[in-house]
Short mmCIF file of C-alpha atoms in Angstrom, two decimals:
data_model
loop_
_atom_site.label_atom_id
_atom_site.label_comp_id
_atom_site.label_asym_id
_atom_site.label_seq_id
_atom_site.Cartn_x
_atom_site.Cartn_y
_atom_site.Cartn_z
CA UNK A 1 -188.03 -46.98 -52.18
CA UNK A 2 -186.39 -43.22 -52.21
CA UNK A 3 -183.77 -42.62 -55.32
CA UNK A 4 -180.83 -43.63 -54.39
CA UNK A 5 -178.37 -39.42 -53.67
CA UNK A 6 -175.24 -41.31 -53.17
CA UNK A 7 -174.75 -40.61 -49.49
CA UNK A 8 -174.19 -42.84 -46.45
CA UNK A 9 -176.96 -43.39 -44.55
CA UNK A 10 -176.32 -42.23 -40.79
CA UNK A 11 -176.13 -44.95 -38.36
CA UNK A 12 -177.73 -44.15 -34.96
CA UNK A 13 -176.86 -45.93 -31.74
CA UNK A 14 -179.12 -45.63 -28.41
CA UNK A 15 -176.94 -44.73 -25.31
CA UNK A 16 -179.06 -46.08 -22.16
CA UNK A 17 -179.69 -43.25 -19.67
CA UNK A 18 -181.97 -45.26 -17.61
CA UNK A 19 -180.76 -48.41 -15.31
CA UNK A 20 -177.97 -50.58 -14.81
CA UNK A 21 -175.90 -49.43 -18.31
CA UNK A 22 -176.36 -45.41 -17.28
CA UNK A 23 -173.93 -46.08 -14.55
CA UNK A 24 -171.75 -49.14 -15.26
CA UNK A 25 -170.18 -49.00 -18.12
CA UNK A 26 -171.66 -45.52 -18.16
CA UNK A 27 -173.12 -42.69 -20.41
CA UNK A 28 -169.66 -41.13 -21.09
CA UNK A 29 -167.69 -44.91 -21.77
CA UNK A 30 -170.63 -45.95 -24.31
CA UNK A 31 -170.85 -42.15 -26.08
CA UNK A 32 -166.83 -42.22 -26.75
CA UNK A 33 -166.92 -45.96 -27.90
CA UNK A 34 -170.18 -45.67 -29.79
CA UNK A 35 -168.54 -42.43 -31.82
CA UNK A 36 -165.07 -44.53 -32.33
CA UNK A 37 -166.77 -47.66 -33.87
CA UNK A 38 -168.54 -45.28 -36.05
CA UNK A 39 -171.96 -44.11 -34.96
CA UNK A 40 -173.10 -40.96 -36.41
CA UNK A 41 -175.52 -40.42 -34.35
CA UNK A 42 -176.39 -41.26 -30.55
CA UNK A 43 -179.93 -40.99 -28.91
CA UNK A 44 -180.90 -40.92 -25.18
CA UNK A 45 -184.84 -41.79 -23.73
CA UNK A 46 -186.84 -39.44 -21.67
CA UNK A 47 -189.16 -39.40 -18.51
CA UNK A 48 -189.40 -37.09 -15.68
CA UNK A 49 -190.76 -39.58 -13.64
CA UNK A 50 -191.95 -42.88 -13.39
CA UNK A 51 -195.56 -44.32 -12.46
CA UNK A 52 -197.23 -47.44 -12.16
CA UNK A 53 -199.98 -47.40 -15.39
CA UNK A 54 -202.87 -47.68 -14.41
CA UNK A 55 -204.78 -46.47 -17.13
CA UNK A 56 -202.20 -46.44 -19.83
CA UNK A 57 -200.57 -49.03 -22.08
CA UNK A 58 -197.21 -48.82 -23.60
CA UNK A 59 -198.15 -48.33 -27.21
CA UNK A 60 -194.85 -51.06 -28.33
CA UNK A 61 -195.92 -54.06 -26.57
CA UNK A 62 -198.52 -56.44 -27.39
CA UNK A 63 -200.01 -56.49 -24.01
CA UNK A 64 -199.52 -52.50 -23.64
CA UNK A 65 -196.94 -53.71 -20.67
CA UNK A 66 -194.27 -51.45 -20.11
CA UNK A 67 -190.50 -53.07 -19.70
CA UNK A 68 -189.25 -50.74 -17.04
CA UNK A 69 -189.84 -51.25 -13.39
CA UNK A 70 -191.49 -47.78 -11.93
CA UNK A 71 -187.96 -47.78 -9.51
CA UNK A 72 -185.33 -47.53 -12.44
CA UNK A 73 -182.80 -44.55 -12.18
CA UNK A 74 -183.30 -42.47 -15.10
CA UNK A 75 -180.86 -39.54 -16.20
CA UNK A 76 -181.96 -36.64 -17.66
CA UNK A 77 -182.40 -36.79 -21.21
CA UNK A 78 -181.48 -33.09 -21.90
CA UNK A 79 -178.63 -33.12 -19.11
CA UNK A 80 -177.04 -36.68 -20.70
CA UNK A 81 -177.34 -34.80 -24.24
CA UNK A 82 -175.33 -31.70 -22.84
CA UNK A 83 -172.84 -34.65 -21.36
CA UNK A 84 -172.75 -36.76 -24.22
CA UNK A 85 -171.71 -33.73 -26.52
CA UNK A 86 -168.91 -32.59 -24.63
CA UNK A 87 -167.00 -35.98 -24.54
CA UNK A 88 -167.54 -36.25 -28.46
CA UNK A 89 -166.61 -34.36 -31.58
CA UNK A 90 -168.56 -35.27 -34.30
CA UNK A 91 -171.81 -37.14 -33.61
CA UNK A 92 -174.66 -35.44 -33.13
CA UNK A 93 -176.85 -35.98 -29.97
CA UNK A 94 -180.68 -35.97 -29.17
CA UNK A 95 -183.41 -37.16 -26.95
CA UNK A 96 -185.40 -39.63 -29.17
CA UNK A 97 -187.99 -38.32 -27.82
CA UNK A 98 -188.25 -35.81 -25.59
CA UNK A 99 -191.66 -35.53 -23.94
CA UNK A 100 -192.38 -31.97 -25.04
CA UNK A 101 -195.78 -31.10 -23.18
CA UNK A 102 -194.46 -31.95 -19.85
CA UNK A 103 -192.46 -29.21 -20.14
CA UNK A 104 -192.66 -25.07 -21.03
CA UNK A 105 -191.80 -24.57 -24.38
CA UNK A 106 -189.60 -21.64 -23.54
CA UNK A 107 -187.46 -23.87 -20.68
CA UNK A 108 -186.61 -26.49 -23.73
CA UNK A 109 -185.72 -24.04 -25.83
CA UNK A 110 -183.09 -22.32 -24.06
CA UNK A 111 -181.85 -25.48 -23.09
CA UNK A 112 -181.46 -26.90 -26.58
CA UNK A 113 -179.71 -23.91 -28.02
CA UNK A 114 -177.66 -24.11 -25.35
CA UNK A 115 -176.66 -28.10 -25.86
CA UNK A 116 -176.21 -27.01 -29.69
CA UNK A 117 -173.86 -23.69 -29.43
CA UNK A 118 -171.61 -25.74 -26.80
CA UNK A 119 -171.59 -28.43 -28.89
CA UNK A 120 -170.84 -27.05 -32.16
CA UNK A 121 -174.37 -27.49 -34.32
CA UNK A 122 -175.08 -31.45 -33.48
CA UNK A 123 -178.50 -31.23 -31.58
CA UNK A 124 -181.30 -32.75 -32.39
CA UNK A 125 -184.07 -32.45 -30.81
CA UNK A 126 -187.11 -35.39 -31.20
CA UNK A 127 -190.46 -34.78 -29.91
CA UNK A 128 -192.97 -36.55 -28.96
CA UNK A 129 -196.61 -36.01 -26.99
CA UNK A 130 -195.90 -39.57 -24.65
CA UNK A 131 -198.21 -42.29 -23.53
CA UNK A 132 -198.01 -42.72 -19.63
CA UNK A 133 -201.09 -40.44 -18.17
CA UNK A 134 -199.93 -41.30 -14.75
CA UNK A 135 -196.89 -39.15 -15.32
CA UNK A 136 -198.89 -36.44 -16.30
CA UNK A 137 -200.92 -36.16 -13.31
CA UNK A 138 -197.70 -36.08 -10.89
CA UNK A 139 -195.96 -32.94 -12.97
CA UNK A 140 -199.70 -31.57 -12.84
CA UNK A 141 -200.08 -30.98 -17.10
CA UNK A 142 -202.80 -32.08 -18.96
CA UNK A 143 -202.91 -35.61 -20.45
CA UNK A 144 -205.93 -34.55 -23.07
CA UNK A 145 -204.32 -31.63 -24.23
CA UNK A 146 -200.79 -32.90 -24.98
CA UNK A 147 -201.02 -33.33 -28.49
CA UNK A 148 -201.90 -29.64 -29.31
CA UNK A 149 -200.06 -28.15 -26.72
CA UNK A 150 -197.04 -30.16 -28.33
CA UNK A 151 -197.56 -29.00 -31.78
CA UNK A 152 -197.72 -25.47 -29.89
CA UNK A 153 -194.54 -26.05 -27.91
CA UNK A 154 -193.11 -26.38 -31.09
CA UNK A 155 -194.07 -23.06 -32.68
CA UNK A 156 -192.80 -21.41 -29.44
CA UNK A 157 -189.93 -22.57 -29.66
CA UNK A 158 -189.37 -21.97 -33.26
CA UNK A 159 -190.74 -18.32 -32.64
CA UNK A 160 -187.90 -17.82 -29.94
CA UNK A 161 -184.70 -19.33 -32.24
CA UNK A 162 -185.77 -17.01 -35.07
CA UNK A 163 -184.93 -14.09 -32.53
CA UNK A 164 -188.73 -12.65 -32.63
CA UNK A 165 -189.42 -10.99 -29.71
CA UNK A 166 -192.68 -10.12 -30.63
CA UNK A 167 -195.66 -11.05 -28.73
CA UNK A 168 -196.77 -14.92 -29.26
CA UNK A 169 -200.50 -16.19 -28.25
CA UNK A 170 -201.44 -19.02 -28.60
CA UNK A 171 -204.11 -21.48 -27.35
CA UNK A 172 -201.98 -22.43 -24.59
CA UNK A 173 -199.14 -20.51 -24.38
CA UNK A 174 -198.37 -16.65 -24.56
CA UNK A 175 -195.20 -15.03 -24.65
CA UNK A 176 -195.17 -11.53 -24.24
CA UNK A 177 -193.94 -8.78 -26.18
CA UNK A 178 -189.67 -7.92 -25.43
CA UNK A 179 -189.32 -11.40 -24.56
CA UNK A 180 -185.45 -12.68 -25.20
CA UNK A 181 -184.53 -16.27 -25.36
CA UNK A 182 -181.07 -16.51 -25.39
CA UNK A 183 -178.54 -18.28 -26.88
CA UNK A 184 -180.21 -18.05 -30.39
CA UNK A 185 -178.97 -21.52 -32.05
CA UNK A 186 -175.70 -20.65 -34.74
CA UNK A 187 -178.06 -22.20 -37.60
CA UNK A 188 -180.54 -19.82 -38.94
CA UNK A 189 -183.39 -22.72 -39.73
CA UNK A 190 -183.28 -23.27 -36.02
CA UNK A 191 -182.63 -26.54 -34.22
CA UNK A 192 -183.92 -30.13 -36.30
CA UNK A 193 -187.10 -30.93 -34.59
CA UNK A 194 -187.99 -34.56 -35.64
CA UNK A 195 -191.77 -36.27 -34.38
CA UNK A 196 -192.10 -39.59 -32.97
CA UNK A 197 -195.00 -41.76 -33.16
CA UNK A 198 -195.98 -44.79 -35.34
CA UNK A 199 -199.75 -43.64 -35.46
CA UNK A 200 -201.22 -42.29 -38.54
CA UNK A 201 -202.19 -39.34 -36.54
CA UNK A 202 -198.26 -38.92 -35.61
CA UNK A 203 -197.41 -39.17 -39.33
CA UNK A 204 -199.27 -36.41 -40.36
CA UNK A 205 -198.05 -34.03 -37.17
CA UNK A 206 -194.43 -34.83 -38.65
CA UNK A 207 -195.39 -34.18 -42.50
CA UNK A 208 -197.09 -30.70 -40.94
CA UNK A 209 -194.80 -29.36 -38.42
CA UNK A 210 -191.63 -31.79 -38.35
CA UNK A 211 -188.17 -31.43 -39.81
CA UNK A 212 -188.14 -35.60 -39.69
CA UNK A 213 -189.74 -38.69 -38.17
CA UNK A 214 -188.95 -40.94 -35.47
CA UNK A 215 -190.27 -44.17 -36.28
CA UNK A 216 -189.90 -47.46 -33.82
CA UNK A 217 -189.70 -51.24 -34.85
CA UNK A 218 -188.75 -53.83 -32.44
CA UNK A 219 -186.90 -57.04 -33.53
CA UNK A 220 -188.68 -60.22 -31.84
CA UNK A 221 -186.94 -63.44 -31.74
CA UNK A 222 -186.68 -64.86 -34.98
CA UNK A 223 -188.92 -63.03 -36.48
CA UNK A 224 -189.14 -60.90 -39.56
CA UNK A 225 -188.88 -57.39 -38.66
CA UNK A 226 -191.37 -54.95 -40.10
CA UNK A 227 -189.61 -52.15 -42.21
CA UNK A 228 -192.82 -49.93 -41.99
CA UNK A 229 -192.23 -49.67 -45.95
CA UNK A 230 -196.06 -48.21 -46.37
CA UNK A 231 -195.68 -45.60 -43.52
CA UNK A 232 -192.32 -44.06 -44.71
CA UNK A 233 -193.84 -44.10 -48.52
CA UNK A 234 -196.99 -42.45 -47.07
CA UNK A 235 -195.40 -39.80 -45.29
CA UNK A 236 -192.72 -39.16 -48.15
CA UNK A 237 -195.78 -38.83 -50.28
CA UNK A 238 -196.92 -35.28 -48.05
CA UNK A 239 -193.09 -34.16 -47.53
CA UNK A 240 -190.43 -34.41 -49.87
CA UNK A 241 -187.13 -36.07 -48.91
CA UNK A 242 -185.02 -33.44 -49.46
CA UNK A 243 -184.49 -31.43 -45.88
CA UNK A 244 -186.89 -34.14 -44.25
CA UNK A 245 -184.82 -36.68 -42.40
CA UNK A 246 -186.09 -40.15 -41.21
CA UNK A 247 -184.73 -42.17 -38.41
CA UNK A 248 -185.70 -45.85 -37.42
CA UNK A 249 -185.29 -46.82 -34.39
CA UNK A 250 -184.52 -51.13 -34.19
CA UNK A 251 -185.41 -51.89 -30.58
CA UNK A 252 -183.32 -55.19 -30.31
CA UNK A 253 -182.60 -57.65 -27.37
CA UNK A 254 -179.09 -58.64 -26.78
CA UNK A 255 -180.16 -62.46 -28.27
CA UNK A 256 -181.11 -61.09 -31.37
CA UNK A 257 -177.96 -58.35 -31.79
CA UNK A 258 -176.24 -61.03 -34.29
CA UNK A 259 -179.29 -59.88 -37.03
CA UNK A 260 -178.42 -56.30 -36.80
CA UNK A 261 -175.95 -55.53 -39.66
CA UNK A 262 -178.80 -57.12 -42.16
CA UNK A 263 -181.57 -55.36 -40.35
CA UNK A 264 -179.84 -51.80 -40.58
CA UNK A 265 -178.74 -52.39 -44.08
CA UNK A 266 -182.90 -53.38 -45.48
CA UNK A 267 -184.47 -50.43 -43.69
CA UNK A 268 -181.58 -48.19 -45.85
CA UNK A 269 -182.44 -50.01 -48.65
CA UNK A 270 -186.36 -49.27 -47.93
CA UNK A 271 -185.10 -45.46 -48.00
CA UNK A 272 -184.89 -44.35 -44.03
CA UNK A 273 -181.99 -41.36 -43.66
CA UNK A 274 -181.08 -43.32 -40.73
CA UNK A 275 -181.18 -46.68 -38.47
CA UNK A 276 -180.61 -46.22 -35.51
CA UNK A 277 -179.64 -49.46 -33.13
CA UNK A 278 -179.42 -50.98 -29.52
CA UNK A 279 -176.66 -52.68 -28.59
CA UNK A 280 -175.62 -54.98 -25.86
CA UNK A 281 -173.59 -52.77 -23.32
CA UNK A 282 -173.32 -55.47 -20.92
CA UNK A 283 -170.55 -56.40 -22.81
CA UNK A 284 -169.19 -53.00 -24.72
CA UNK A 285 -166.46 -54.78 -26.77
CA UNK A 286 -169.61 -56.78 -28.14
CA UNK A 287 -171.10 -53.24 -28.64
CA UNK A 288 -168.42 -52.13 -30.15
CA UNK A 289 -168.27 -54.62 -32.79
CA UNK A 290 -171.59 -54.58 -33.90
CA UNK A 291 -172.03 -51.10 -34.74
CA UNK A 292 -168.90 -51.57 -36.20
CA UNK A 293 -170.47 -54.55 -38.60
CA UNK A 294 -173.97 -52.29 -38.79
CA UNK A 295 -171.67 -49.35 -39.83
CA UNK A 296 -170.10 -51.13 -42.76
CA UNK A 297 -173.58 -53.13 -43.67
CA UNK A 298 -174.73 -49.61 -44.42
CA UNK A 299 -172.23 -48.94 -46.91
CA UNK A 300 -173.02 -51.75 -48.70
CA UNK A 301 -171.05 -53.50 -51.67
CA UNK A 302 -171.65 -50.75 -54.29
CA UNK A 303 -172.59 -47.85 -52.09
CA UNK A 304 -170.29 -44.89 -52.97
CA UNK A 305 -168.79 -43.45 -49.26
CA UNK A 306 -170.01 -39.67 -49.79
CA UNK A 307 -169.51 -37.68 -46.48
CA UNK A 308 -173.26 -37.63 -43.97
CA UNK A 309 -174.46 -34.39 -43.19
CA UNK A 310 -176.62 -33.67 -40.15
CA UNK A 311 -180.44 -33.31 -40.56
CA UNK A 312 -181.77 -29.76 -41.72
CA UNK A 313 -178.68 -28.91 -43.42
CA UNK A 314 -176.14 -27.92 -40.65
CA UNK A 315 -173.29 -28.29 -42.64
CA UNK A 316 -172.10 -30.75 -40.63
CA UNK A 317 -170.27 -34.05 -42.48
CA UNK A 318 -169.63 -37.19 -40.08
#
């Protein structure tokens, strides 16, 4: 378990950009009530496109199914970030995660320092190398190479927030000499970049070339939910808390909502930075009072209510 430093945990809260809740009540409606019942955080889901697998499985199902139909409207992840930080003021905003080797390094980074100078520093931006092959093969990239061209993405796009505009070659990407990125992002360290992935493989990439992990556990019914204690320990073990923030992600059906307050408040006992939570937006009164209940759960009885600040030290207190 980490020492305790006296602050808050952050609370997370997934806004849907993908069927029925993107629309009706809407990403805008659940961002402003999500920040008034006291999210800190809110996180959107990414894909391009969608494809029947035929070859892949969903690595967070038992059977590898995946829950989506191949037909469900999708928004943006990058666009609803941009959207859900201008009708906010003090959560931050990220895709969780964004399928970086789909896309040019250079493309994601202009758009991210973009999202974060309009939005005042609350970007985050969570990576991960995805799972659906099929998807691949219709924006033409690579499936077998999306691992190390996402660890590459990343240095690119570090390289161009730093200002450099010296020449970058790589393996697969090269940037030439005179090359100028702009907006550079307001915080000198760049823009948080947080892995996802429950693999071991995906630990280490985040203790190597992460500013945090994006973990996943998914709350079946009635069952005891699995606080990936040894994971978070292991990885803790290569990085040191301090600067390195961890999110878990509770992926929770509207029957088993009721459990969330106790759910959020064990995984920030267990030592995550923060927990972040589905709710049922079918019914966003509902919604509103549970991350209401999961907000005060983190406090806790005898947790002392120090101000949150935003991961990789942007100064920012929620």
């Amino acid at each position: 378990m980490k020492e305790s430093t006296g602050e808050l945990p952050r609370l997370g809260v997934k806004i849907p950009n993908h069927g029925g809740p993107s629309t009706h009540p809407g990403v805008v409606t659940m961002a402003r009530i999500a920040e008034d019942a006291g999210a800190d955080a809110l996180h959107v889901s990414d894909h391009v496109v969608l494809r029947e697998p035929k070859r892949s499985r969903y690595p967070f199902t038992p059977d590898g199914s995946f829950p989506w139909a191949v037909d469900t409207d999708v928004l943006d992840a990058l666009v609803c970030c941009a959207t859900i930080a201008a009708v906010t003021t003090r959560v931050s905003v990220g895709p969780s995660v964004l399928v970086l080797p789909q896309r040019h390094p250079l493309e994601v980074a202009k758009a991210a320092a973009s999202i974060d100078r309009i939005s005042g520093e609350r970007l985050f931006l969570g990576v991960g190398a995805g799972w659906l092959a099929e998807e691949f093969d219709a924006l033409g990239q690579d499936f077998a190479t999306r691992i190390p061209r996402m660890r590459e993405g990343v240095e690119v796009m570090r390289h161009a927030w730093s200002g450099d505009t010296g020449a970058f070659h790589g393996e697969f990407y090269d940037v030439p000499a005179g090359t100028y990125c702009r907006p550079l992002p307001e915080r000198p360290s760049g823009i948080p970049v947080l892995v996802g992935g429950m693999t071991p493989a995906a630990l280490r990439r985040a203790a190597r070339f992460g500013d945090g992990w994006i973990a996943l556990t998914i709350v079946g019914p009635g069952a005891p939910v699995d606080l990936h204690e040894p994971e978070l320990e292991r990885l803790r073990s290569h990085r040191p808390s301090s600067g390195f923030h961890t999110v878990m992600r509770v992926i929770c059906g509207e029957a088993e909502s009721s459990r969330l307050p106790e759910i959020v408040a064990d995984l920030a006992r267990v030592g995550y930075d923060e927990v972040s939570i589905d709710v049922p937006w079918s019914e966003p009164e509902k919604a509103a009072a549970i991350i209401a209940a999961c907000r005060e759960a983190l406090r806790g009885p005898h947790t002392p209510q120090a101000p949150r600040t935003s991961p990789r030290g942007s100064g920012l207190t929620v």
